[in-house]
Coordinates of C-alpha atoms (C1' of nucleotides) in Angstrom, one line a residue:
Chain S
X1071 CA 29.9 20.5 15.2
X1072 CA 27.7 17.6 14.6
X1073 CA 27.0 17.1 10.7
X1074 CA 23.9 17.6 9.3
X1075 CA 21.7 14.5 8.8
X1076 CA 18.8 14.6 6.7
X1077 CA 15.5 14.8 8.5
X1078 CA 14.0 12.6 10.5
X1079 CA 11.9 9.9 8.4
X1080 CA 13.5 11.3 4.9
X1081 CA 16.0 9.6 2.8
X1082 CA 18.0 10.5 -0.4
X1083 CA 17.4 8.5 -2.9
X1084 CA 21.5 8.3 -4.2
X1085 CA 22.6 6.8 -8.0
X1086 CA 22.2 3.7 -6.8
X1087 CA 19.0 3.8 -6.1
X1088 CA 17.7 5.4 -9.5
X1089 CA 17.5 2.9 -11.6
X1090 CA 15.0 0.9 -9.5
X1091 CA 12.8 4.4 -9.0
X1092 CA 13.2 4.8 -12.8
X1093 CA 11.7 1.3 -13.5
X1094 CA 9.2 1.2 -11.4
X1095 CA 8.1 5.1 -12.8
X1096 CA 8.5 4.1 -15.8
X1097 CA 6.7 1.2 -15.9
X1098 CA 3.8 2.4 -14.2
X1099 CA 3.7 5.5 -17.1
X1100 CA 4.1 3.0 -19.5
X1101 CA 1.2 0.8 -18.3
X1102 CA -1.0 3.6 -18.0
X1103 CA -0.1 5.4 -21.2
X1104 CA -1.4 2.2 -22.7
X1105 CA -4.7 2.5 -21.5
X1106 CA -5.1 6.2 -22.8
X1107 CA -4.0 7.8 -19.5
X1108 CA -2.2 11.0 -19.6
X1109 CA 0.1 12.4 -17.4
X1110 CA -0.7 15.5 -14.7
X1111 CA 1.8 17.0 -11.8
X1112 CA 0.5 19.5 -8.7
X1113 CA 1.5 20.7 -6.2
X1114 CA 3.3 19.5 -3.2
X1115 CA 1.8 21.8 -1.2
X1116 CA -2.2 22.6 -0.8
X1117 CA -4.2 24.5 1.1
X1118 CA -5.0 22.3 4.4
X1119 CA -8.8 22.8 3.5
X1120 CA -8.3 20.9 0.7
X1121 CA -7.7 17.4 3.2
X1122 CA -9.8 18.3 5.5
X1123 CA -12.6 17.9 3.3
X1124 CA -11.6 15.2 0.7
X1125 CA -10.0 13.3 3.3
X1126 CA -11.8 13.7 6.4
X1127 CA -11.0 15.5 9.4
X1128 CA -11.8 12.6 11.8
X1129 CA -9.5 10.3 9.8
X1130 CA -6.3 9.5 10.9
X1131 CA -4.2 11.2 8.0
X1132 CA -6.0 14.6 9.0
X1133 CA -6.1 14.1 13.0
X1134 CA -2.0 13.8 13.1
X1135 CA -0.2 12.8 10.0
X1136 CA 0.2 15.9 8.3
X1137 CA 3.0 18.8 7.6
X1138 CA 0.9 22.0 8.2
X1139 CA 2.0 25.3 8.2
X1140 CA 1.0 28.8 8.3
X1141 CA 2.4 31.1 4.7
X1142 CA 3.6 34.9 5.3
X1143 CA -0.3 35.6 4.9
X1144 CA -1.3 33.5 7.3
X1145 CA -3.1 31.2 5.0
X1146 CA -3.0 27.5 6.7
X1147 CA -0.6 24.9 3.8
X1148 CA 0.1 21.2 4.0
X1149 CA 2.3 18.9 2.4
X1150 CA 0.4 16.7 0.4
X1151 CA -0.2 13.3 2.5
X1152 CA -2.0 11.7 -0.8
X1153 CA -2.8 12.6 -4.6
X1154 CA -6.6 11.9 -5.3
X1155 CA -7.9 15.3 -3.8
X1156 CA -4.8 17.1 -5.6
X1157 CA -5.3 15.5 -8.6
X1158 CA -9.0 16.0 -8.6
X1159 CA -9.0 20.0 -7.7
X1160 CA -6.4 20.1 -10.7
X1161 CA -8.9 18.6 -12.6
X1162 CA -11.6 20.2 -12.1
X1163 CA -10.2 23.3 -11.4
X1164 CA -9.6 23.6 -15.2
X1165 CA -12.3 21.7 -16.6
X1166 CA -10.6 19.0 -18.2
X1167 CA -13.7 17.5 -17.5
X1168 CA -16.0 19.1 -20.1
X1169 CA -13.0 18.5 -22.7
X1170 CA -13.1 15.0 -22.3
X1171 CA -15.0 12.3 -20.2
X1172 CA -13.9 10.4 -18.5
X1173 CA -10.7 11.7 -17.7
X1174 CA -7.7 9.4 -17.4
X1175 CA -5.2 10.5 -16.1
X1176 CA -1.7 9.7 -14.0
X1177 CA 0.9 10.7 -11.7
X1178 CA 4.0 10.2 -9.6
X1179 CA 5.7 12.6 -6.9
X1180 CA 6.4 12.9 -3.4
X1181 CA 4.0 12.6 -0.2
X1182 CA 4.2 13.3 3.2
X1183 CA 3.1 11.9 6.3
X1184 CA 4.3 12.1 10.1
X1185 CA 3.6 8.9 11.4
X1186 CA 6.3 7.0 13.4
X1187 CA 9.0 6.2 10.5
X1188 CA 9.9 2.6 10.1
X1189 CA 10.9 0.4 7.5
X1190 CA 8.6 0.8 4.4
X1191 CA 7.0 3.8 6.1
X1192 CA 8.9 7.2 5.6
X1193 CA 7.8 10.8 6.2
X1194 CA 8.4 11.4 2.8
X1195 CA 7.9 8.6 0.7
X1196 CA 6.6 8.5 -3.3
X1197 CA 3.4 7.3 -4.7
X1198 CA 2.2 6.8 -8.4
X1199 CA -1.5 6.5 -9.2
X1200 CA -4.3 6.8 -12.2
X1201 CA -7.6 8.9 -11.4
X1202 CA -10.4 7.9 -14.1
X1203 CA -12.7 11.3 -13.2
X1204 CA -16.3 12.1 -14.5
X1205 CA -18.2 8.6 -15.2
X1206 CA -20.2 6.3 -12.5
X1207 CA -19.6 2.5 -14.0
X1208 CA -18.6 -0.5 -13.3
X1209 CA -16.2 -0.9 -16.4
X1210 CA -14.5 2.2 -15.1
X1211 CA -13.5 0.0 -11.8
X1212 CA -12.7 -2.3 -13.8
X1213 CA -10.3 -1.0 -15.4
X1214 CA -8.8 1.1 -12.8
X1215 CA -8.2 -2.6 -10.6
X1216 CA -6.8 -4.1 -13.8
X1217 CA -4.2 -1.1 -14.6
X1218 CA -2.8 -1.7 -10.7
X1219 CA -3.1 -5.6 -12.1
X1220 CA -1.2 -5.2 -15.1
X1221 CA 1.6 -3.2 -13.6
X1222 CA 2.5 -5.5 -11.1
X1223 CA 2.4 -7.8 -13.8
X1224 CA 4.7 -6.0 -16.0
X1225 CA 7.2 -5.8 -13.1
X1226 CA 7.4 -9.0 -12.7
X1227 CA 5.9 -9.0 -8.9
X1228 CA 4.4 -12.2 -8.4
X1229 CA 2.0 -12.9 -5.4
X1230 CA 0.0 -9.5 -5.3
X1231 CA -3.1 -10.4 -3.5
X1232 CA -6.4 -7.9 -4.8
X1233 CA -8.8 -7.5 -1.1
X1234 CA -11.8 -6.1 -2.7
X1235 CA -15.2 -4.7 -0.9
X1236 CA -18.0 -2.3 -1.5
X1237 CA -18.7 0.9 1.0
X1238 CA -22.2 1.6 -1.1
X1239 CA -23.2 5.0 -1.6
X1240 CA -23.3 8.1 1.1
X1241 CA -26.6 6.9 1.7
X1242 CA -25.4 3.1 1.9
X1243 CA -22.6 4.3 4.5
X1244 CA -24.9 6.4 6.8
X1245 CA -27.0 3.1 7.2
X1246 CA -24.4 0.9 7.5
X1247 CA -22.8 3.4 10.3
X1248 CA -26.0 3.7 12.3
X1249 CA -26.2 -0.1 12.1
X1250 CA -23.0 -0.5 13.9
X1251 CA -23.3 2.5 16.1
X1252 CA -26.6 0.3 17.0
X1253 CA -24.7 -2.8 17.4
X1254 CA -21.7 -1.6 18.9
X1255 CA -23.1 0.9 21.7
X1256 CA -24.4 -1.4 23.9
X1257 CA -20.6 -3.3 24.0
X1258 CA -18.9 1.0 24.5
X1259 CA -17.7 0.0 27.9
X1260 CA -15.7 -3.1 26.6
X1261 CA -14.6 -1.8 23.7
X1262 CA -10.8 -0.3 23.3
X1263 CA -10.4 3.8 24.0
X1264 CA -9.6 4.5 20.8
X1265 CA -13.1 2.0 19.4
X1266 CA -14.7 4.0 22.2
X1267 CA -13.5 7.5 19.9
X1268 CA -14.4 5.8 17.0
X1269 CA -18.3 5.0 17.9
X1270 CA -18.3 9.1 17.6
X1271 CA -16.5 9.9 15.4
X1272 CA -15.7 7.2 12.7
X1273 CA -17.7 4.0 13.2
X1274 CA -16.3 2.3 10.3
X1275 CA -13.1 1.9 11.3
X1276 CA -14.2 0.2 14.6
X1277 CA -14.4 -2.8 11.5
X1278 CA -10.3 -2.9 11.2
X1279 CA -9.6 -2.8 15.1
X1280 CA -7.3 -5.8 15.9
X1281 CA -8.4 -5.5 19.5
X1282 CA -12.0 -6.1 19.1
X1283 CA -11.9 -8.2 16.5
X1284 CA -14.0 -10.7 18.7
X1285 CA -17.3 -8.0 18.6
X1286 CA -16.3 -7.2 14.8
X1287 CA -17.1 -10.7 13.4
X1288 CA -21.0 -10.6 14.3
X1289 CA -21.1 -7.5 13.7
X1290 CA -23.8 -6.0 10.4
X1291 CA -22.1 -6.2 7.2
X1292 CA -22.1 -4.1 5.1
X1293 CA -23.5 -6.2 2.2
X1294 CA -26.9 -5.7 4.0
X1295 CA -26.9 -2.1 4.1
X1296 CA -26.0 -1.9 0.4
X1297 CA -28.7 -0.1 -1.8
X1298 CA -30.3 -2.3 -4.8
X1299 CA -28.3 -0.2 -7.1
X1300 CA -24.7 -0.6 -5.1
X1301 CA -24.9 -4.4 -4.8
X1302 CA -26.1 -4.7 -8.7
X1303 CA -23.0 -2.5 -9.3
X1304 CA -20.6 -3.7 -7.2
X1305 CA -21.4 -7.6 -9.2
X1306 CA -20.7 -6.1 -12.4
X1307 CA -17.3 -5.1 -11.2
X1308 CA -17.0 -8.5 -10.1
X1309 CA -18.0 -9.9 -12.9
X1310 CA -15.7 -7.9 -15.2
X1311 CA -12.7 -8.7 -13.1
X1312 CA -14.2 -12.7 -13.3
X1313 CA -14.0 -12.0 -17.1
X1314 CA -10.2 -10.7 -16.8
X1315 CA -9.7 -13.4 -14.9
X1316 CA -7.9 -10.9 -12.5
X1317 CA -8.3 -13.0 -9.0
X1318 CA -9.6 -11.3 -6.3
X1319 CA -10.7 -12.0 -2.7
X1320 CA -13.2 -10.0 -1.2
X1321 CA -13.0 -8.4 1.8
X1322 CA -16.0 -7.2 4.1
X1323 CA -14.1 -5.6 6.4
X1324 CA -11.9 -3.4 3.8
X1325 CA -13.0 0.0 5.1
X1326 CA -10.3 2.3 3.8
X1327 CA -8.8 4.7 5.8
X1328 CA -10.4 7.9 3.8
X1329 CA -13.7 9.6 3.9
X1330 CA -14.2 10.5 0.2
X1331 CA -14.7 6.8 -0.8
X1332 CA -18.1 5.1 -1.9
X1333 CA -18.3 1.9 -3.3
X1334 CA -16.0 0.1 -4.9
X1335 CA -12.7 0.3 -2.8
X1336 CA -9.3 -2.2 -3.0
X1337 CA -5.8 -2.8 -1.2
X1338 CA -3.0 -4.8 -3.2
X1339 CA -1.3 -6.8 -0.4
X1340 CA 1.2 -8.7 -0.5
X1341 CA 3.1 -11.4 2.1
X1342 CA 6.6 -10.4 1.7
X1343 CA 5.6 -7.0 3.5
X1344 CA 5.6 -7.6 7.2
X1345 CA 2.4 -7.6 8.6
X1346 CA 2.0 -4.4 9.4
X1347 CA 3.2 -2.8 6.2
X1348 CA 1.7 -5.3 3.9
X1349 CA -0.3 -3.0 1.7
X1350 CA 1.2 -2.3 -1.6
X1351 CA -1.4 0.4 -2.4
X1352 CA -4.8 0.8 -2.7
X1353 CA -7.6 2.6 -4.1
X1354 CA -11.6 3.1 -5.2
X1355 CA -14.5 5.0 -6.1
X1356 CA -15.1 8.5 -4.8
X1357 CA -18.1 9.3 -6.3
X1358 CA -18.7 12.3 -3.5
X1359 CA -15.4 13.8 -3.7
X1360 CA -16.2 16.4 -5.9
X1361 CA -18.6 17.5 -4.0
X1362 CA -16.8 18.1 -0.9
X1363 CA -14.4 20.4 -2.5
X1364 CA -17.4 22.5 -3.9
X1365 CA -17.4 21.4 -7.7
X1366 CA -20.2 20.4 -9.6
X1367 CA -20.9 16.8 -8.4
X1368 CA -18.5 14.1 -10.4
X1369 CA -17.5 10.5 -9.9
X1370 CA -14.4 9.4 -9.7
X1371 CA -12.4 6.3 -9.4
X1372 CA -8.3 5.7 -9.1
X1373 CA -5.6 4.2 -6.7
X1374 CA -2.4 5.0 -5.4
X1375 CA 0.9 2.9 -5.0
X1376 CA 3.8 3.0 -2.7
X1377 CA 6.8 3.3 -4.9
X1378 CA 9.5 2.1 -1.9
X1379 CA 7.5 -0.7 -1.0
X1380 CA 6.8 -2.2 -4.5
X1381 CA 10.6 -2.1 -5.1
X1382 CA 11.2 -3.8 -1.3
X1383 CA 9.1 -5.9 -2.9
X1384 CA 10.8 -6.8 -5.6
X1385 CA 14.1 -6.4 -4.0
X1386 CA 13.1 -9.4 -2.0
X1387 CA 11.6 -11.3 -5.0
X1388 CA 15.1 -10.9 -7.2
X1389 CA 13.4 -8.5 -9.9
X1390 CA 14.6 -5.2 -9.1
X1391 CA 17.2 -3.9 -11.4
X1392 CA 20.6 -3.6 -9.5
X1393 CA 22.7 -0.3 -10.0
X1394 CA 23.0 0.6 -13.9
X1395 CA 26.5 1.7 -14.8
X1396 CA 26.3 5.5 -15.8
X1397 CA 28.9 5.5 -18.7
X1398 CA 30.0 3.1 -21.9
X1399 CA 33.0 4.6 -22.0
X1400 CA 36.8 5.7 -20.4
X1401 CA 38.8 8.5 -22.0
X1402 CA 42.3 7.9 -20.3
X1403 CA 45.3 10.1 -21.1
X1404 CA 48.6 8.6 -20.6
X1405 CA 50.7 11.6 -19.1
X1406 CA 50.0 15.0 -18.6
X1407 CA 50.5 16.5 -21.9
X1408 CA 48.3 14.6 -23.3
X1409 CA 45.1 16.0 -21.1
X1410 CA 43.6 18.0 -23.9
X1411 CA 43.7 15.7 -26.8
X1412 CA 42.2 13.1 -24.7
X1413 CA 39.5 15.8 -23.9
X1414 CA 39.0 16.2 -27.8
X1415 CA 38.7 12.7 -28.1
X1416 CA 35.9 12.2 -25.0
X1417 CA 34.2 15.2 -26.7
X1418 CA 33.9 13.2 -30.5
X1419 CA 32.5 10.8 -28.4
X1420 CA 29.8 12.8 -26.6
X1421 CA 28.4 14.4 -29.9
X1422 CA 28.0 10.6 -31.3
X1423 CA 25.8 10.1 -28.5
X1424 CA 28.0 7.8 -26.2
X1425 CA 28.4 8.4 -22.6
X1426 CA 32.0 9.8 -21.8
X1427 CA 33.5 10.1 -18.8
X1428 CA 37.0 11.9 -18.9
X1429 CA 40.1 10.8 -16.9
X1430 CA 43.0 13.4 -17.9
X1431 CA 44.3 13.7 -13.8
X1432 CA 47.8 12.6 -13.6
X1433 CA 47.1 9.2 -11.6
X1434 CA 48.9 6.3 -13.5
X1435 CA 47.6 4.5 -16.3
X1436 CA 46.7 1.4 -14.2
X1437 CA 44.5 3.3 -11.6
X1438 CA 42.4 5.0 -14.5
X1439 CA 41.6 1.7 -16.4
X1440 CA 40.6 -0.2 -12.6
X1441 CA 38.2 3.1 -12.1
X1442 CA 37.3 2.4 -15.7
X1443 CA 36.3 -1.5 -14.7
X1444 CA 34.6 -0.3 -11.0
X1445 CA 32.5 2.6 -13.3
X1446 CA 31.1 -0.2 -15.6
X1447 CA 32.7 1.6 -18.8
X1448 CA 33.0 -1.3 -21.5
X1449 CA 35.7 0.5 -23.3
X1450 CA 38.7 2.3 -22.6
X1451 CA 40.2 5.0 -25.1
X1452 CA 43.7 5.4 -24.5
X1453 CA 45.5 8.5 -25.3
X1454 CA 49.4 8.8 -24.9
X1455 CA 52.2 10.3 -26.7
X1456 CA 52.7 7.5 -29.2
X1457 CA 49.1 8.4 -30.3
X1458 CA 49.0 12.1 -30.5
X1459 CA 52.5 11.9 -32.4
X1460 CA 51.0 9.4 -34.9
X1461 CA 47.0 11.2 -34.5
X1462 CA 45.8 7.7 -33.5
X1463 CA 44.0 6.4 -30.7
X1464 CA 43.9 3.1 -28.5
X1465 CA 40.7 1.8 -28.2
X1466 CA 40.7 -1.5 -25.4
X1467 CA 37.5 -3.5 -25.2
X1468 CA 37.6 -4.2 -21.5
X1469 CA 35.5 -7.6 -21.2
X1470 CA 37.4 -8.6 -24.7
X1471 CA 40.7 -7.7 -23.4
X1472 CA 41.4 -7.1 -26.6
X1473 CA 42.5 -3.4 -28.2
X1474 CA 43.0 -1.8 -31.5
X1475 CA 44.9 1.0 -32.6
X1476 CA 42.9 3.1 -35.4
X1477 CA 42.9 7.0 -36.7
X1478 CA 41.4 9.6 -34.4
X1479 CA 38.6 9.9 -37.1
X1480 CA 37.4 6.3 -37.1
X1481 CA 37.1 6.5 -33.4
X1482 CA 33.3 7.4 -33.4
X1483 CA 32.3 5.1 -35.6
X1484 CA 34.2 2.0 -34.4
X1485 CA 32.9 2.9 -30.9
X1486 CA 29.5 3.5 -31.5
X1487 CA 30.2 -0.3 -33.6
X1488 CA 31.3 -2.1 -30.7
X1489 CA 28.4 -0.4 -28.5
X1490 CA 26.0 -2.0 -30.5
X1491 CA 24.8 1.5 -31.3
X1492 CA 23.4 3.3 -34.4
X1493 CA 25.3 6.2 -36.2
Chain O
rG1041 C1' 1.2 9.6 19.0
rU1042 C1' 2.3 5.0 22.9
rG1043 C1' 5.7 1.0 24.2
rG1044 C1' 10.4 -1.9 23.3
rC1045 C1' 15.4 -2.8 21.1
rC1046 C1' 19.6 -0.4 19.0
rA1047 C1' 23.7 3.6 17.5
rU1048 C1' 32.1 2.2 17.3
rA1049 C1' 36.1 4.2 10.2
rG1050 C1' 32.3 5.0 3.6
rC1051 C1' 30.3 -0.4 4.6
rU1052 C1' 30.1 -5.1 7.8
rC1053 C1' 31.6 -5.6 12.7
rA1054 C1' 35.4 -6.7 17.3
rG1055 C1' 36.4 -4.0 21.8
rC1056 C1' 36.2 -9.2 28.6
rU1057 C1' 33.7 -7.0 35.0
rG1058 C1' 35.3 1.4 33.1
rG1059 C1' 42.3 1.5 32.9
rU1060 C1' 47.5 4.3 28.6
rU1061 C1' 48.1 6.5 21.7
rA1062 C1' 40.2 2.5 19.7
rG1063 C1' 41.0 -2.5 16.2
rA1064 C1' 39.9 -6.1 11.9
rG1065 C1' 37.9 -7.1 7.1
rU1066 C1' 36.3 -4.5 3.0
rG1067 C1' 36.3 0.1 0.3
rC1068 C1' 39.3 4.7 -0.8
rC1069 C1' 44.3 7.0 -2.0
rA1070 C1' 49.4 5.9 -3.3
rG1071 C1' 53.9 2.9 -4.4
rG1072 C1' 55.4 -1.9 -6.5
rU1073 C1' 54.8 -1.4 -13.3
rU1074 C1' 59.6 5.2 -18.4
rG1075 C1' 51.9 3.7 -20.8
rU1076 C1' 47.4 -0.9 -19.7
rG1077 C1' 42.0 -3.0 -15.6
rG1078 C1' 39.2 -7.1 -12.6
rC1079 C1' 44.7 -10.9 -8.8
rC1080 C1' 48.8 -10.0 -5.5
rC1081 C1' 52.4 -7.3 -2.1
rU1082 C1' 53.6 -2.7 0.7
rG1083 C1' 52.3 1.9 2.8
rG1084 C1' 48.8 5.9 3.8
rA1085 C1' 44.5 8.7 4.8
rG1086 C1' 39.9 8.1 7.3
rG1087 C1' 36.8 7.9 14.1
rU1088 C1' 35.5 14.5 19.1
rC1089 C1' 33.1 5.7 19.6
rG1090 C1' 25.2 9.5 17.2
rA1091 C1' 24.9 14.6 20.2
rG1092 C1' 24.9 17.0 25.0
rG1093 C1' 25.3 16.6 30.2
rG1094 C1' 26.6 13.6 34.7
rU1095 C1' 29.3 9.8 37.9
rU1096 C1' 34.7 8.7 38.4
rC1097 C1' 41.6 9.7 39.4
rG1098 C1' 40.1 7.7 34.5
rA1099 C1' 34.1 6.5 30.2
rA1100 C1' 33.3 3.6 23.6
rU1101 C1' 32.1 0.9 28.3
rC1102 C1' 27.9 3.2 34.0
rC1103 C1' 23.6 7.1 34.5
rC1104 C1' 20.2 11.0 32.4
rU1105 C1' 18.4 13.9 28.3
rC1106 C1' 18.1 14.6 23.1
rU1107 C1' 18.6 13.0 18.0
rG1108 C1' 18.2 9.1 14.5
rG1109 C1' 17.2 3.9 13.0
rC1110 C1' 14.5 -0.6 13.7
rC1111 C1' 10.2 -3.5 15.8
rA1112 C1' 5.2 -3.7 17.7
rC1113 C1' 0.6 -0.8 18.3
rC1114 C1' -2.3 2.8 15.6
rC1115 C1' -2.9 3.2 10.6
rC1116 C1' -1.7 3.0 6.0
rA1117 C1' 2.1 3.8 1.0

RNA sequence: GUGGCCAUAGCUCAGCUGGUUAGAGUGCCAGGUUGUGGCCCUGGAGGUCGAGGGUUCGAAUCCCUCUGGCCACCCCA
């Protein structure tokens, strides 16, 4: 019988692995603690209405990346391929909004896509982002572009690129699309068959085809279809970042893959990513999004983050943390009948705080001290029949080479001493 | 979803045009040391050669299907 592999585009994510996961996590929770964001968890799974609308049913994601299924009841659920429109139902849902506005608020967690797996793109992969819901202004982008700044900072993850643009309002968009429906329509029979889709159904995204990049450079920008209001709004988040001196590079032909964006929008690139994988993350305004899931109207801002690409990232730049040893300290007993006073011993340690791993089997003496070493213990306690007899133990500095025989009941506190750790 | 490359011990890989019981290094376990690690010596375990089917006297090797990985496209994290 073949063994069971885990699914198709899925990994674990083994010991290993954690402490990288952790600091990323943690840094990201950490960064946006520090700008008054508070942490919020939903559901993996939604109802499928719930994409169709924030998302868009003619984007990609919706058309034939997601894990739907039907519940006993019959009632269509999908695996979350994105946060925003979770996060934002949450939000609303209980009004957090009339507690407190804006809202600021952060998350982590799995999502799920079924696009062809590769490296840096998994069926189930994990992405962190801030959502800032319930105030239209420029200092809100602002801030949400110089979070996504200041974490890559705090990782240490140099050459983060910032590809900024401006989709304008609803209004704005609908302009801008008829413009290029107008430009483009006349050039349908040389166009690409999926471009040729696209003139229907999402005009937009005829913008970011590689193909026809040749009709996309004279084609309208959308600078021109901007609104008064848009453009004036879309300078003061420039200006702002100018300010930070956050460096950015804008984009015209940004057009991000979901429907509930409006002006503002960003990707974080960067070069070690190949080519086709090189966003990062990305993220803007969604001023509409409330709307389409049948709350009161709000705006909105926020991005999300790829957590296994920002650590291939930083796997490649040298700044990932490598594998953190899980324990500070060997309990070895000597020969069999010493197996429970060792045991008391690694307990004493335990309650002072000190991570204890055990070794009472009956493999020689030699063996447990080279797991000791392989583990990443940095002291050994040695119990044997010299030290029961005389209620002493052996305690061996492993980088020191040095040990020291002392009382049973000075073996917390010398530990804990050599640690480096308070009582 | 479309196209291409790939799949041999836990890991990194050998295995010539199909020919007996599939190898190495490393890791793991044990012995060398009546109780002291990172080195060394010796031995051992570990593979239905990704899975299934086919061709053949004989398949890790050739063919088909499936599964999985990687790459490109699409798009994004």
């Amino acid at each position: 019988m073949p063994e069971i592999a885990s699914p198709r585009g899925t990994r674990d994510i083994l010991p290993a692995d954690q402490a990288a996961y952790r600091w990323v996590l943690d840094t990201h929770s950490r960064v946006a603690e520090l700008h008054a964001y508070r942490p919020v968890e939903t559901p993996i799974i939604e109802a499928t209405e719930l994409f169709a609308r924030a998302v868009g049913s003619d984007t990609d994601i919706v058309e034939k990346q997601m894990f739907t299924f039907d519940d006993r009841g019959g009632r269509s659920l999908t695996l979350r391929p994105e946060g925003t429109a979770g996060v934002t139902r949450a939000a609303l849902a209980a009004r957090l909004d009339q507690e407190l506005r804006p809202l600021r608020l952060h998350y982590a967690g799995p999502m799920f896509r079924a696009e062809r797996p590769q490296a840096g793109r998994q069926h189930q992969f994990t992405q962190l982002g801030i959502e800032c819901i319930g105030e239209r202004s420029a200092s809100v982008d602002a801030e949400v572009v110089e979070i996504a700044w200041r974490f890559f900072a705090a990782l240490g993850l140099h050459g983060v690129q910032l590809q900024v643009n401006s989709l304008g309002s609803p209004e704005d968009r609908a302009r801008y699309r008829e413009a290029l429906v107008a430009y483009y329509e006349p050039l349908r029979d040389r166009l690409c068959d999926d471009c040729q889709r696209r003139l229907d159904t999402n005009p937009l995204r005829l913008l970011d085809c590689k193909r026809d990049a040749q009709f996309a450079e004279s084609a309208p920008k959308i600078a021109a279809s901007l609104s008064r209001e848009s453009t004036e709004f879309f300078g003061r988040v420039l200006e702002i970042l100018d300010t930070a001196a956050i460096p950015v590079t804008l984009n015209p032909r940004l057009v991000r893959g979901l429907d509930y964006y409006t002006d503002t929008v960003f990707e974080i690139w960067h070069e070690t990513l190949s080519g086709a994988q090189n966003a990062l993350g990305g993220g803007g305004r969604y001023d509409g999004l409330a709307a389409l899931l049948g709350f009161a109207a709000t705006p909105g801002c926020g991005y999300a983050l790829g957590v296994e690409r920002t650590i291939m990232v930083a796997k490649e730049l040298g700044v990932a943390p490598g594998a953190a040893a899980g324990v500070d300290v060997l309990v070895a007993s000597v020969d069999p009948p010493q197996a429970a006073a060792a045991a008391r011993q690694a307990r004493t340690l335990r309650d002072a705080g000190i991570r204890t791993m055990l070794d009472a089997g009956e493999r020689r003496l030699d063996r447990k001290l080279r797991s000791a070493d392989k583990a990443g213990a940095r002291l050994a306690v040695v119990v044997g029949e010299d030290e029961v007899r005389d209620g002493n133990v052996t305690v061996r500095d492993l980088s020191q080479h040095s040990q020291q025989r002392v009382p049973e009941a000075e073996l917390a506190a010398l530990t804990l001493r050599i640690l480096g750790m308070q009582q």
